[in-house]
mmCIF file of C-alpha atoms in Angstrom:
data_model
loop_
_atom_site.group_PDB
_atom_site.id
_atom_site.type_symbol
_atom_site.label_atom_id
_atom_site.label_comp_id
_atom_site.label_asym_id
_atom_site.label_seq_id
_atom_site.Cartn_x
_atom_site.Cartn_y
_atom_site.Cartn_z
ATOM 1 C CA MET A 257 -44.995 -19.193 -15.674
ATOM 2 C CA ASN A 258 -41.814 -20.926 -14.417
ATOM 3 C CA LYS A 259 -41.605 -21.529 -10.712
ATOM 4 C CA VAL A 260 -38.453 -20.170 -9.032
ATOM 5 C CA GLU A 261 -36.390 -23.102 -7.770
ATOM 6 C CA THR A 262 -35.748 -23.075 -4.047
ATOM 7 C CA PRO A 263 -32.007 -23.120 -3.289
ATOM 8 C CA ARG A 264 -30.634 -26.271 -1.736
ATOM 9 C CA TRP A 265 -29.715 -24.417 1.471
ATOM 10 C CA MET A 266 -33.406 -23.576 2.048
ATOM 11 C CA GLN A 267 -35.135 -26.946 1.544
ATOM 12 C CA ASP A 268 -38.285 -27.762 3.568
ATOM 13 C CA LYS A 269 -38.096 -24.335 5.217
ATOM 14 C CA HIS A 270 -34.884 -25.335 7.004
ATOM 15 C CA PHE A 271 -31.823 -23.173 6.564
ATOM 16 C CA ASN A 272 -28.442 -24.904 6.125
ATOM 17 C CA GLU A 273 -25.526 -22.558 6.807
ATOM 18 C CA VAL A 274 -22.844 -24.857 5.410
ATOM 19 C CA LEU A 275 -24.622 -25.353 2.083
ATOM 20 C CA PHE A 276 -25.247 -21.600 1.861
ATOM 21 C CA CYS A 277 -21.524 -20.844 2.320
ATOM 22 C CA GLU A 278 -20.587 -23.502 -0.241
ATOM 23 C CA ASP A 279 -22.940 -21.964 -2.814
ATOM 24 C CA PHE A 280 -21.784 -18.442 -1.988
ATOM 25 C CA LEU A 281 -18.117 -19.338 -2.455
ATOM 26 C CA SER A 282 -18.948 -21.155 -5.670
ATOM 27 C CA ALA A 283 -20.529 -17.953 -7.021
ATOM 28 C CA HIS A 284 -17.964 -15.619 -5.437
ATOM 29 C CA PRO A 285 -14.616 -17.469 -5.099
ATOM 30 C CA MET A 286 -12.453 -16.189 -2.251
ATOM 31 C CA VAL A 287 -10.171 -17.360 0.515
ATOM 32 C CA CYS A 288 -9.767 -16.118 4.078
ATOM 33 C CA VAL A 289 -6.296 -15.634 5.571
ATOM 34 C CA ASP A 290 -5.852 -14.302 9.121
ATOM 35 C CA GLY A 291 -9.438 -13.077 9.119
ATOM 36 C CA SER A 292 -9.198 -11.134 5.828
ATOM 37 C CA PHE A 293 -10.861 -12.126 2.566
ATOM 38 C CA PHE A 294 -8.902 -12.293 -0.692
ATOM 39 C CA THR A 295 -10.122 -12.815 -4.247
ATOM 40 C CA VAL A 296 -8.283 -12.893 -7.565
ATOM 41 C CA GLU A 297 -8.572 -9.074 -7.421
ATOM 42 C CA GLY A 298 -6.649 -8.898 -4.140
ATOM 43 C CA ARG A 299 -7.778 -8.164 -0.606
ATOM 44 C CA VAL A 300 -11.452 -7.359 -0.040
ATOM 45 C CA ALA A 301 -11.210 -4.031 1.773
ATOM 46 C CA ASP A 302 -14.988 -3.516 1.972
ATOM 47 C CA GLU A 303 -16.433 -6.511 3.830
ATOM 48 C CA GLU A 304 -19.719 -4.650 4.077
ATOM 49 C CA GLY A 305 -20.129 -5.434 0.381
ATOM 50 C CA ILE A 306 -19.945 -9.171 1.136
ATOM 51 C CA ARG A 307 -22.505 -8.795 3.901
ATOM 52 C CA LYS A 308 -24.790 -6.966 1.456
ATOM 53 C CA GLN A 309 -24.507 -9.823 -1.063
ATOM 54 C CA ILE A 310 -25.396 -12.333 1.660
ATOM 55 C CA TYR A 311 -28.343 -10.203 2.711
ATOM 56 C CA GLU A 312 -29.694 -10.034 -0.850
ATOM 57 C CA MET A 313 -29.538 -13.829 -1.133
ATOM 58 C CA LEU A 314 -31.399 -14.285 2.165
ATOM 59 C CA ARG A 315 -34.032 -11.573 1.734
ATOM 60 C CA PRO A 316 -36.552 -13.593 -0.335
ATOM 61 C CA TYR A 317 -36.688 -16.310 2.329
ATOM 62 C CA PHE A 318 -36.717 -14.412 5.650
ATOM 63 C CA THR A 319 -39.022 -11.668 6.882
ATOM 64 C CA SER A 320 -37.188 -10.776 10.107
ATOM 65 C CA GLY A 321 -33.681 -10.939 11.552
ATOM 66 C CA THR A 322 -32.181 -11.000 8.063
ATOM 67 C CA ALA A 323 -29.443 -8.453 8.742
ATOM 68 C CA ARG A 324 -28.398 -10.238 11.940
ATOM 69 C CA ARG A 325 -28.320 -13.555 10.099
ATOM 70 C CA ALA A 326 -26.166 -12.006 7.350
ATOM 71 C CA THR A 327 -23.661 -10.835 9.966
ATOM 72 C CA THR A 328 -23.498 -14.308 11.485
ATOM 73 C CA LEU A 329 -23.030 -15.896 8.066
ATOM 74 C CA LEU A 330 -20.134 -13.567 7.326
ATOM 75 C CA GLU A 331 -18.280 -15.136 10.262
ATOM 76 C CA THR A 332 -19.244 -18.646 9.119
ATOM 77 C CA LEU A 333 -17.938 -17.748 5.680
ATOM 78 C CA ARG A 334 -14.519 -16.934 7.198
ATOM 79 C CA LEU A 335 -14.286 -20.503 8.472
ATOM 80 C CA GLU A 336 -15.550 -22.058 5.232
ATOM 81 C CA ALA A 337 -13.090 -20.010 3.134
ATOM 82 C CA TYR A 338 -10.189 -20.422 5.568
ATOM 83 C CA THR A 339 -6.750 -21.169 4.174
ATOM 84 C CA PRO A 340 -3.640 -21.181 6.383
ATOM 85 C CA GLU A 341 -1.454 -19.068 4.119
ATOM 86 C CA LEU A 342 -1.449 -16.930 0.996
ATOM 87 C CA PRO A 343 2.150 -16.477 -0.189
ATOM 88 C CA ILE A 344 3.777 -13.068 -0.385
ATOM 89 C CA GLN A 345 5.066 -13.094 -3.962
ATOM 90 C CA GLU A 346 8.033 -10.837 -4.652
ATOM 91 C CA ASP A 347 8.677 -12.249 -8.125
ATOM 92 C CA ARG A 348 5.529 -10.901 -9.779
ATOM 93 C CA ILE A 349 3.143 -7.955 -9.963
ATOM 94 C CA HIS A 350 -0.568 -8.649 -10.173
ATOM 95 C CA VAL A 351 -2.050 -6.075 -12.533
ATOM 96 C CA ALA A 352 -5.568 -5.424 -13.836
ATOM 97 C CA ASN A 353 -5.178 -7.546 -16.958
ATOM 98 C CA GLY A 354 -3.118 -10.446 -15.584
ATOM 99 C CA THR A 355 0.146 -11.260 -13.865
ATOM 100 C CA LEU A 356 3.485 -9.712 -14.788
ATOM 101 C CA PHE A 357 6.521 -11.739 -13.719
ATOM 102 C CA LEU A 358 9.709 -9.816 -13.042
ATOM 103 C CA SER A 359 11.466 -12.274 -15.347
ATOM 104 C CA GLY A 360 9.562 -10.566 -18.179
ATOM 105 C CA ALA A 361 6.821 -13.151 -18.721
ATOM 106 C CA PHE A 362 3.188 -12.044 -18.710
ATOM 107 C CA CYS A 363 0.143 -14.224 -18.070
ATOM 108 C CA THR A 364 -3.473 -13.147 -18.504
ATOM 109 C CA GLU A 365 -4.719 -15.700 -15.973
ATOM 110 C CA LYS A 366 -5.470 -14.415 -12.480
ATOM 111 C CA GLU A 367 -4.852 -16.156 -9.167
ATOM 112 C CA PHE A 368 -5.717 -15.429 -5.561
ATOM 113 C CA CYS A 369 -3.330 -12.707 -4.422
ATOM 114 C CA ARG A 370 -2.721 -10.242 -1.629
ATOM 115 C CA ASN A 371 -2.423 -7.180 -3.884
ATOM 116 C CA ARG A 372 -3.676 -6.523 -7.403
ATOM 117 C CA LEU A 373 -2.990 -3.142 -8.947
ATOM 118 C CA PRO A 374 -5.783 -1.396 -10.889
ATOM 119 C CA ILE A 375 -3.324 -0.466 -13.654
ATOM 120 C CA ARG A 376 -3.102 -2.406 -16.942
ATOM 121 C CA TYR A 377 0.237 -3.692 -18.172
ATOM 122 C CA ASP A 378 0.803 -2.431 -21.705
ATOM 123 C CA PRO A 379 4.406 -2.839 -22.908
ATOM 124 C CA SER A 380 3.628 -0.521 -25.840
ATOM 125 C CA ALA A 381 2.292 2.327 -23.672
ATOM 126 C CA PRO A 382 3.690 5.707 -24.803
ATOM 127 C CA GLN A 383 6.439 7.422 -22.854
ATOM 128 C CA PRO A 384 4.990 9.611 -20.052
ATOM 129 C CA VAL A 385 6.238 12.920 -21.435
ATOM 130 C CA THR A 386 4.316 15.159 -19.002
ATOM 131 C CA TRP A 387 5.484 13.071 -16.027
ATOM 132 C CA LEU A 388 9.145 13.220 -17.054
ATOM 133 C CA ARG A 389 8.948 16.980 -17.617
ATOM 134 C CA PHE A 390 7.257 17.401 -14.228
ATOM 135 C CA LEU A 391 10.042 15.433 -12.512
ATOM 136 C CA SER A 392 12.815 17.361 -14.288
ATOM 137 C CA ASP A 393 11.303 20.595 -12.950
ATOM 138 C CA LEU A 394 10.990 19.092 -9.466
ATOM 139 C CA LEU A 395 14.236 17.151 -8.866
ATOM 140 C CA GLU A 396 17.849 16.941 -9.933
ATOM 141 C CA ALA A 397 18.579 14.217 -12.509
ATOM 142 C CA GLU A 398 20.407 11.986 -9.979
ATOM 143 C CA ASP A 399 17.517 12.207 -7.523
ATOM 144 C CA ILE A 400 15.024 11.266 -10.244
ATOM 145 C CA LEU A 401 16.807 7.905 -10.489
ATOM 146 C CA THR A 402 16.376 7.416 -6.736
ATOM 147 C CA LEU A 403 12.683 8.277 -6.937
ATOM 148 C CA GLN A 404 12.225 5.917 -9.892
ATOM 149 C CA GLU A 405 13.736 3.059 -7.908
ATOM 150 C CA TYR A 406 11.676 3.822 -4.820
ATOM 151 C CA LEU A 407 8.347 4.033 -6.641
ATOM 152 C CA GLY A 408 9.199 0.769 -8.413
ATOM 153 C CA TYR A 409 10.093 -0.709 -5.020
ATOM 154 C CA CYS A 410 6.508 0.016 -3.899
ATOM 155 C CA LEU A 411 5.037 -2.225 -6.625
ATOM 156 C CA ILE A 412 5.951 -5.504 -4.927
ATOM 157 C CA PRO A 413 5.352 -6.693 -1.319
ATOM 158 C CA THR A 414 8.834 -6.539 0.172
ATOM 159 C CA ASN A 415 10.833 -4.568 2.750
ATOM 160 C CA ARG A 416 14.265 -5.511 1.391
ATOM 161 C CA GLY A 417 15.099 -1.884 0.611
ATOM 162 C CA GLN A 418 14.967 -1.087 4.353
ATOM 163 C CA VAL A 419 14.226 2.641 3.869
ATOM 164 C CA MET A 420 11.422 5.200 3.653
ATOM 165 C CA MET A 421 11.446 8.249 1.375
ATOM 166 C CA LEU A 422 10.978 11.887 2.267
ATOM 167 C CA LEU A 423 10.660 14.676 -0.312
ATOM 168 C CA LYS A 424 11.451 18.002 1.289
ATOM 169 C CA GLY A 425 10.788 21.515 -0.017
ATOM 170 C CA ASN A 426 9.485 24.933 0.951
ATOM 171 C CA GLY A 427 5.962 24.296 -0.308
ATOM 172 C CA GLY A 428 4.138 24.858 -3.562
ATOM 173 C CA GLU A 429 6.572 22.879 -5.718
ATOM 174 C CA GLY A 430 3.974 20.234 -6.630
ATOM 175 C CA LYS A 431 5.682 17.289 -4.953
ATOM 176 C CA SER A 432 2.391 15.953 -3.568
ATOM 177 C CA ARG A 433 1.309 15.187 -7.157
ATOM 178 C CA ILE A 434 3.545 12.126 -6.861
ATOM 179 C CA GLY A 435 1.157 10.793 -4.212
ATOM 180 C CA VAL A 436 -1.801 11.306 -6.559
ATOM 181 C CA VAL A 437 -0.036 9.323 -9.291
ATOM 182 C CA MET A 438 0.796 6.498 -6.883
ATOM 183 C CA GLN A 439 -2.854 6.355 -5.835
ATOM 184 C CA LYS A 440 -3.723 5.862 -9.496
ATOM 185 C CA LEU A 441 -1.170 3.052 -9.838
ATOM 186 C CA LEU A 442 -1.849 1.270 -6.541
ATOM 187 C CA GLY A 443 -5.545 1.977 -5.931
ATOM 188 C CA GLY A 444 -6.773 0.354 -2.715
ATOM 189 C CA ASN A 445 -3.273 -0.970 -1.995
ATOM 190 C CA MET A 446 -2.226 2.497 -0.798
ATOM 191 C CA LYS A 447 -3.372 4.513 2.193
ATOM 192 C CA ASN A 448 -3.029 8.169 3.064
ATOM 193 C CA GLY A 449 -2.066 8.701 6.680
ATOM 194 C CA SER A 450 0.212 10.291 9.227
ATOM 195 C CA ILE A 451 3.651 8.992 10.194
ATOM 196 C CA ALA A 452 3.230 10.511 13.658
ATOM 197 C CA LYS A 453 -0.039 8.603 14.106
ATOM 198 C CA VAL A 454 1.584 5.345 12.978
ATOM 199 C CA GLU A 455 4.116 5.719 15.778
ATOM 200 C CA ARG A 456 1.543 6.817 18.334
ATOM 201 C CA SER A 457 -1.522 4.637 17.654
ATOM 202 C CA PRO A 458 -1.463 0.799 17.653
ATOM 203 C CA PHE A 459 -4.665 0.762 15.575
ATOM 204 C CA ALA A 460 -3.012 2.826 12.821
ATOM 205 C CA ARG A 461 -0.381 0.121 12.359
ATOM 206 C CA ALA A 462 -3.009 -2.605 11.974
ATOM 207 C CA ASP A 463 -4.708 -0.506 9.278
ATOM 208 C CA LEU A 464 -1.535 -0.780 7.187
ATOM 209 C CA GLU A 465 -1.611 -4.580 7.046
ATOM 210 C CA HIS A 466 -1.622 -5.837 3.412
ATOM 211 C CA GLU A 467 -0.912 -2.283 2.133
ATOM 212 C CA LEU A 468 1.944 -1.607 -0.298
ATOM 213 C CA LEU A 469 2.400 2.078 0.499
ATOM 214 C CA MET A 470 1.387 4.778 2.959
ATOM 215 C CA VAL A 471 1.657 8.402 1.843
ATOM 216 C CA ASP A 472 1.914 11.256 4.336
ATOM 217 C CA ASP A 473 0.929 14.176 2.127
ATOM 218 C CA ASP A 474 1.840 16.888 4.633
ATOM 219 C CA MET A 475 4.074 15.460 7.321
ATOM 220 C CA LYS A 476 3.908 17.178 10.687
ATOM 221 C CA LEU A 477 7.151 18.809 11.760
ATOM 222 C CA GLU A 478 6.781 17.820 15.404
ATOM 223 C CA ALA A 479 9.576 15.540 16.608
ATOM 224 C CA LEU A 480 8.573 11.932 17.254
ATOM 225 C CA LYS A 481 8.616 10.889 20.902
ATOM 226 C CA SER A 482 9.364 7.334 19.833
ATOM 227 C CA THR A 483 10.660 5.723 16.639
ATOM 228 C CA HIS A 484 10.429 2.031 17.550
ATOM 229 C CA TYR A 485 7.381 1.109 15.485
ATOM 230 C CA LEU A 486 8.351 3.197 12.462
ATOM 231 C CA LYS A 487 11.790 1.581 12.303
ATOM 232 C CA SER A 488 10.261 -1.870 12.763
ATOM 233 C CA LEU A 489 7.777 -1.320 9.917
ATOM 234 C CA ILE A 490 10.437 -0.013 7.540
ATOM 235 C CA THR A 491 12.639 -3.055 8.060
ATOM 236 C CA ALA A 492 9.970 -5.657 8.933
ATOM 237 C CA GLU A 493 11.218 -9.175 8.235
ATOM 238 C CA MET A 494 9.188 -11.051 10.837
ATOM 239 C CA PRO A 495 5.495 -10.880 11.816
ATOM 240 C CA MET A 496 4.570 -7.928 14.028
ATOM 241 C CA ASP A 497 2.110 -7.634 16.881
ATOM 242 C CA LEU A 498 -0.982 -5.790 15.581
ATOM 243 C CA GLU A 499 -4.072 -4.609 17.400
ATOM 244 C CA ARG A 500 -7.575 -3.647 16.257
ATOM 245 C CA LYS A 501 -10.221 -2.015 18.418
ATOM 246 C CA GLY A 502 -12.082 -4.505 20.559
ATOM 247 C CA GLU A 503 -10.058 -7.477 19.290
ATOM 248 C CA GLN A 504 -7.248 -9.618 20.649
ATOM 249 C CA SER A 505 -3.846 -8.597 19.273
ATOM 250 C CA TYR A 506 -2.400 -10.877 16.609
ATOM 251 C CA GLN A 507 0.713 -11.402 14.503
ATOM 252 C CA GLY A 508 0.701 -9.893 11.006
ATOM 253 C CA GLN A 509 3.261 -9.855 8.190
ATOM 254 C CA MET A 510 3.895 -6.237 7.189
ATOM 255 C CA TYR A 511 5.458 -4.906 3.992
ATOM 256 C CA VAL A 512 4.122 -1.342 3.806
ATOM 257 C CA ARG A 513 6.505 1.368 2.545
ATOM 258 C CA PHE A 514 6.381 5.066 3.518
ATOM 259 C CA LEU A 515 6.485 8.116 1.255
ATOM 260 C CA ALA A 516 6.264 11.525 2.916
ATOM 261 C CA PHE A 517 6.139 15.103 1.643
ATOM 262 C CA SER A 518 7.215 17.846 3.989
ATOM 263 C CA ASN A 519 8.596 21.342 4.448
ATOM 264 C CA GLY A 520 11.093 20.075 7.004
ATOM 265 C CA ASP A 521 12.882 17.025 8.378
ATOM 266 C CA LEU A 522 11.615 13.943 10.177
ATOM 267 C CA GLU A 523 13.111 14.279 13.650
ATOM 268 C CA SER A 524 13.048 12.394 16.915
ATOM 269 C CA LEU A 525 13.100 13.764 20.457
ATOM 270 C CA TYR A 526 15.207 10.977 21.912
ATOM 271 C CA ASP A 527 16.407 8.667 19.145
ATOM 272 C CA HIS A 528 19.529 10.191 17.571
ATOM 273 C CA SER A 529 20.978 6.842 16.538
ATOM 274 C CA ASP A 530 22.338 6.018 13.126
ATOM 275 C CA GLY A 531 19.613 3.386 12.811
ATOM 276 C CA PHE A 532 16.906 6.048 12.658
ATOM 277 C CA TYR A 533 18.564 8.250 10.034
ATOM 278 C CA ARG A 534 19.917 5.537 7.750
ATOM 279 C CA ARG A 535 16.331 4.380 7.237
ATOM 280 C CA GLN A 536 15.518 7.659 5.462
ATOM 281 C CA LEU A 537 16.033 8.631 1.822
ATOM 282 C CA ILE A 538 15.756 12.429 1.808
ATOM 283 C CA LEU A 539 15.375 14.216 -1.529
ATOM 284 C CA SER A 540 15.387 18.006 -1.760
ATOM 285 C CA VAL A 541 13.069 19.409 -4.407
ATOM 286 C CA LYS A 542 13.937 22.451 -6.495
ATOM 287 C CA LYS A 543 12.555 25.824 -5.480
ATOM 288 C CA LYS A 544 9.422 26.920 -7.255
ATOM 289 C CA PRO A 545 10.238 29.474 -9.989
ATOM 290 C CA LEU A 546 8.740 32.866 -9.196
ATOM 291 C CA ASP A 547 7.259 33.184 -12.694
ATOM 292 C CA ARG A 548 5.734 29.692 -12.851
ATOM 293 C CA GLU A 549 1.999 29.440 -13.450
ATOM 294 C CA ASP A 550 0.462 26.455 -11.667
ATOM 295 C CA ASP A 551 -1.632 24.075 -13.757
ATOM 296 C CA PRO A 552 -4.760 23.026 -11.790
ATOM 297 C CA PHE A 553 -5.188 20.040 -14.142
ATOM 298 C CA LEU A 554 -1.632 18.720 -13.786
ATOM 299 C CA ALA A 555 -2.641 15.745 -11.626
ATOM 300 C CA ASP A 556 -5.239 14.691 -14.205
ATOM 301 C CA LYS A 557 -2.693 14.931 -17.021
ATOM 302 C CA LEU A 558 -0.201 12.837 -15.050
ATOM 303 C CA CYS A 559 -2.815 10.177 -14.264
ATOM 304 C CA ASP A 560 -3.675 9.974 -17.956
ATOM 305 C CA GLU A 561 -0.109 8.704 -18.471
ATOM 306 C CA SER A 562 -0.409 6.067 -15.732
ATOM 307 C CA GLU A 563 0.336 3.066 -17.963
ATOM 308 C CA GLY A 564 3.537 4.709 -19.217
ATOM 309 C CA ILE A 565 4.455 5.754 -15.661
ATOM 310 C CA PHE A 566 3.989 2.136 -14.568
ATOM 311 C CA LEU A 567 6.587 1.031 -17.144
ATOM 312 C CA TRP A 568 8.887 3.815 -15.895
ATOM 313 C CA CYS A 569 8.522 2.580 -12.295
ATOM 314 C CA LEU A 570 9.082 -0.991 -13.460
ATOM 315 C CA GLU A 571 12.387 0.070 -15.000
ATOM 316 C CA GLY A 572 13.427 1.494 -11.630
ATOM 317 C CA LEU A 573 12.422 -1.724 -9.856
ATOM 318 C CA HIS A 574 14.521 -3.853 -12.214
ATOM 319 C CA ARG A 575 17.523 -1.585 -11.662
ATOM 320 C CA LEU A 576 17.052 -1.740 -7.882
ATOM 321 C CA ILE A 577 16.917 -5.555 -7.928
ATOM 322 C CA ARG A 578 20.046 -5.724 -10.118
ATOM 323 C CA ASN A 579 21.773 -3.560 -7.496
ATOM 324 C CA ASN A 580 20.717 -5.970 -4.733
ATOM 325 C CA TYR A 581 18.181 -3.483 -3.319
ATOM 326 C CA GLN A 582 20.820 -0.772 -2.895
ATOM 327 C CA PHE A 583 19.318 2.552 -3.966
ATOM 328 C CA SER A 584 21.139 4.978 -6.231
ATOM 329 C CA ILE A 585 21.802 7.843 -3.805
ATOM 330 C CA SER A 586 23.149 11.170 -5.025
ATOM 331 C CA GLY A 587 25.758 13.174 -3.174
ATOM 332 C CA LYS A 588 23.075 15.729 -2.289
ATOM 333 C CA ALA A 589 20.842 13.042 -0.770
ATOM 334 C CA LYS A 590 23.744 11.745 1.334
ATOM 335 C CA GLU A 591 24.452 15.292 2.443
ATOM 336 C CA ASN A 592 20.791 15.720 3.434
ATOM 337 C CA MET A 593 21.001 12.660 5.652
ATOM 338 C CA GLU A 594 24.164 13.867 7.381
ATOM 339 C CA THR A 595 22.741 17.374 7.839
ATOM 340 C CA VAL A 596 19.591 16.072 9.516
ATOM 341 C CA LYS A 597 21.621 13.776 11.717
ATOM 342 C CA ARG A 598 23.963 16.580 12.819
ATOM 343 C CA SER A 599 21.200 19.120 13.412
ATOM 344 C CA SER A 600 19.311 16.667 15.634
ATOM 345 C CA ASN A 601 22.284 16.151 17.909
ATOM 346 C CA ASN A 602 23.331 19.306 19.733
ATOM 347 C CA VAL A 603 26.451 17.614 21.073
ATOM 348 C CA ILE A 604 27.809 17.024 17.572
ATOM 349 C CA GLU A 605 26.894 20.584 16.594
ATOM 350 C CA PHE A 606 28.680 21.898 19.676
ATOM 351 C CA LEU A 607 31.837 19.891 18.985
ATOM 352 C CA GLN A 608 31.918 21.131 15.382
#
């Protein structure tokens, strides 16, 4: 019977933290930037999984205090894996099967990155017929182009578009299915949340660090008391002050985009400036036909076309970049923006 070899970090019954971290990183390559771990698959959102791996390695050699030691080693691992910077790469999309450069090149090799999408890049993926039919029933043709550009815009870590998107309807049109599809494309790089909470809670903003998109599936119609943080996140070009519970505030580079679905407008109690409204792309969805029968499996059918939808979004991203990050905005969308702006300002309404 072969004797199990004692690891080098546990020689002569003495535990060596540095050697343990070296061996751990050799088996599980990762880097630590600003306190967060990143692998070739992107940011490690579940650090409890790392702690569990450490615990399993320690368990054969310790009979007590193992969990506490694993927690301590997790902090030591941050120092051992520390790297000062991990670049924000706007020229490529890290996908499940490699790296897609916006120049058109594709490489199957993976590198450490901030965001890796769970979707595979398949240039021969079939056209997403169900998705295109769904959009034609939901939006006018000109607004579909805007949506295509915006969803493509959410594939790379950048705020150059300087806007958020709001899809507005009376309810029941199926617009929230877009959020389900984006979850399929972005995976853990997308969060569901509340725009009102982002403005109100400092901890909510920190939760959006390293995220590509936040979806507000049913935006509250209450007017925002403040719009400072929302505007700053939409146009973020410099690091922002972020705060987590029980921790010292720190500077973080933000590139999250916002996509909201609502039955009304995003309004502010006190901010009626042009700066607040020009940061919104507002698309009106078509009314639900009275004789339409809802398909409870529509979201599943759309997600089955995810690889084709990814190519569709990519086409929108390329068009947006060619237009220097200026979105194609229909006359109706411009009218929506002006209507919201006028209705929020009683003085303008009175003068008219």
